[in-house]
CSV table of C-alpha atoms in Angstrom, one decimal:
chain,number,residue,atom,x,y,z
A,1,LEU,CA,78.1,62.2,0.0
A,2,ASN,CA,78.8,59.2,-2.1
A,3,ASP,CA,79.7,57.3,1.1
A,4,ILE,CA,76.0,58.1,2.4
A,5,VAL,CA,74.4,57.5,-0.9
A,6,GLN,CA,76.1,53.8,-1.5
A,7,THR,CA,74.6,53.3,2.2
A,8,CYS,CA,70.9,54.5,2.0
A,9,GLN,CA,70.9,52.1,-1.9
A,10,SER,CA,72.6,49.5,0.1
A,11,GLU,CA,70.0,49.5,3.1
A,12,PHE,CA,67.1,50.0,0.7
A,13,LYS,CA,68.1,46.8,-1.2
A,14,LYS,CA,68.1,44.9,2.0
A,15,THR,CA,64.7,46.6,3.0
A,16,THR,CA,63.3,45.4,-0.4
A,17,LYS,CA,64.7,41.8,-0.4
A,18,ILE,CA,63.2,41.7,3.2
A,19,GLY,CA,59.7,43.0,2.2
A,20,MET,CA,59.8,40.3,-0.8
A,21,LYS,CA,60.6,37.8,1.5
A,22,MET,CA,57.5,38.8,3.9
A,23,LEU,CA,55.4,39.0,1.3
A,24,SER,CA,56.0,35.4,-0.2
A,25,ALA,CA,55.9,34.4,3.7
A,26,SER,CA,52.6,36.1,4.2
A,27,HIS,CA,51.4,34.4,1.0
A,28,SER,CA,52.6,30.9,2.2
A,29,THR,CA,50.5,31.5,5.5
A,30,VAL,CA,47.3,32.4,3.7
A,31,GLN,CA,47.9,28.8,2.0
A,32,LEU,CA,48.7,26.9,4.9
A,33,HIS,CA,45.3,28.4,6.9
A,34,GLU,CA,43.5,27.3,3.6
A,35,ALA,CA,44.5,24.0,3.4
A,36,TYR,CA,43.6,23.5,7.1
A,37,GLU,CA,40.5,24.8,6.5
A,38,ASP,CA,39.8,22.6,3.7
A,39,LEU,CA,41.2,19.5,5.8
A,40,GLY,CA,38.6,20.7,8.7
A,41,LYS,CA,36.0,20.8,6.0
A,42,TRP,CA,36.6,17.6,4.5
A,43,VAL,CA,36.8,15.8,7.9
A,44,LEU,CA,33.5,17.3,9.0
A,45,SER,CA,31.9,16.1,5.7
A,46,GLU,CA,33.2,12.5,6.0
A,47,ILE,CA,32.4,12.5,10.1
A,48,ASP,CA,28.7,13.7,9.1
A,49,ASN,CA,28.5,11.4,6.3
A,50,GLY,CA,29.3,8.3,8.5
A,51,GLN,CA,32.4,7.2,6.1
A,52,LEU,CA,35.0,8.3,9.3
A,53,LYS,CA,34.5,7.3,12.7
A,54,LEU,CA,36.7,9.4,14.8
A,55,ASN,CA,36.3,8.4,19.1
A,56,ASP,CA,38.7,11.1,20.2
A,57,GLN,CA,36.8,13.4,23.1
A,58,LYS,CA,38.7,16.8,21.8
A,59,ILE,CA,37.4,15.8,18.2
A,60,ILE,CA,34.2,15.2,19.0
A,61,LYS,CA,33.7,18.3,21.6
A,62,LEU,CA,35.5,20.6,18.1
A,63,VAL,CA,32.5,19.2,16.2
A,64,GLU,CA,30.4,19.9,18.3
A,65,LYS,CA,31.3,23.1,18.5
A,66,ILE,CA,31.3,24.0,15.2
A,67,LYS,CA,27.7,22.9,14.9
A,68,SER,CA,27.2,25.2,17.6
A,69,LEU,CA,28.7,27.6,16.1
A,70,GLU,CA,27.0,27.3,12.9
A,71,VAL,CA,23.7,27.2,14.2
A,72,GLU,CA,24.6,30.8,15.8
A,73,LEU,CA,25.7,32.1,12.7
A,74,GLU,CA,22.8,30.6,10.7
A,75,SER,CA,20.2,32.6,13.2
A,76,ILE,CA,22.3,36.1,13.3
A,77,GLU,CA,22.2,35.8,9.4
A,78,LYS,CA,18.4,35.2,9.5
A,79,ASP,CA,18.2,38.5,11.9
A,80,VAL,CA,20.5,40.6,10.1
A,81,HIS,CA,17.4,39.8,6.8
A,82,GLU,CA,14.9,40.7,9.5
A,83,ILE,CA,16.3,43.6,10.2
A,84,LYS,CA,17.1,44.8,6.8
A,85,LYS,CA,13.5,44.5,5.9
A,86,GLU,CA,12.3,46.8,8.6
């Protein structure tokens, strides 16, 4: 019985350590995502202001996609507001 308790305690400690590492990794992942998002918003702002000139076709297409999605989201938001008024 004592061996079972010790084994369970050992496994519980390992599981707790793994859980803490996973929580830490999740926090780091969120921060990484936020940093990428901030970088992207800054680059887009600099492109819009003419401070950053980029001729790469992939970047141009991504900027066009972002602008298109922003317009689409604004339209959806307006539709939702109209529906709420009904």
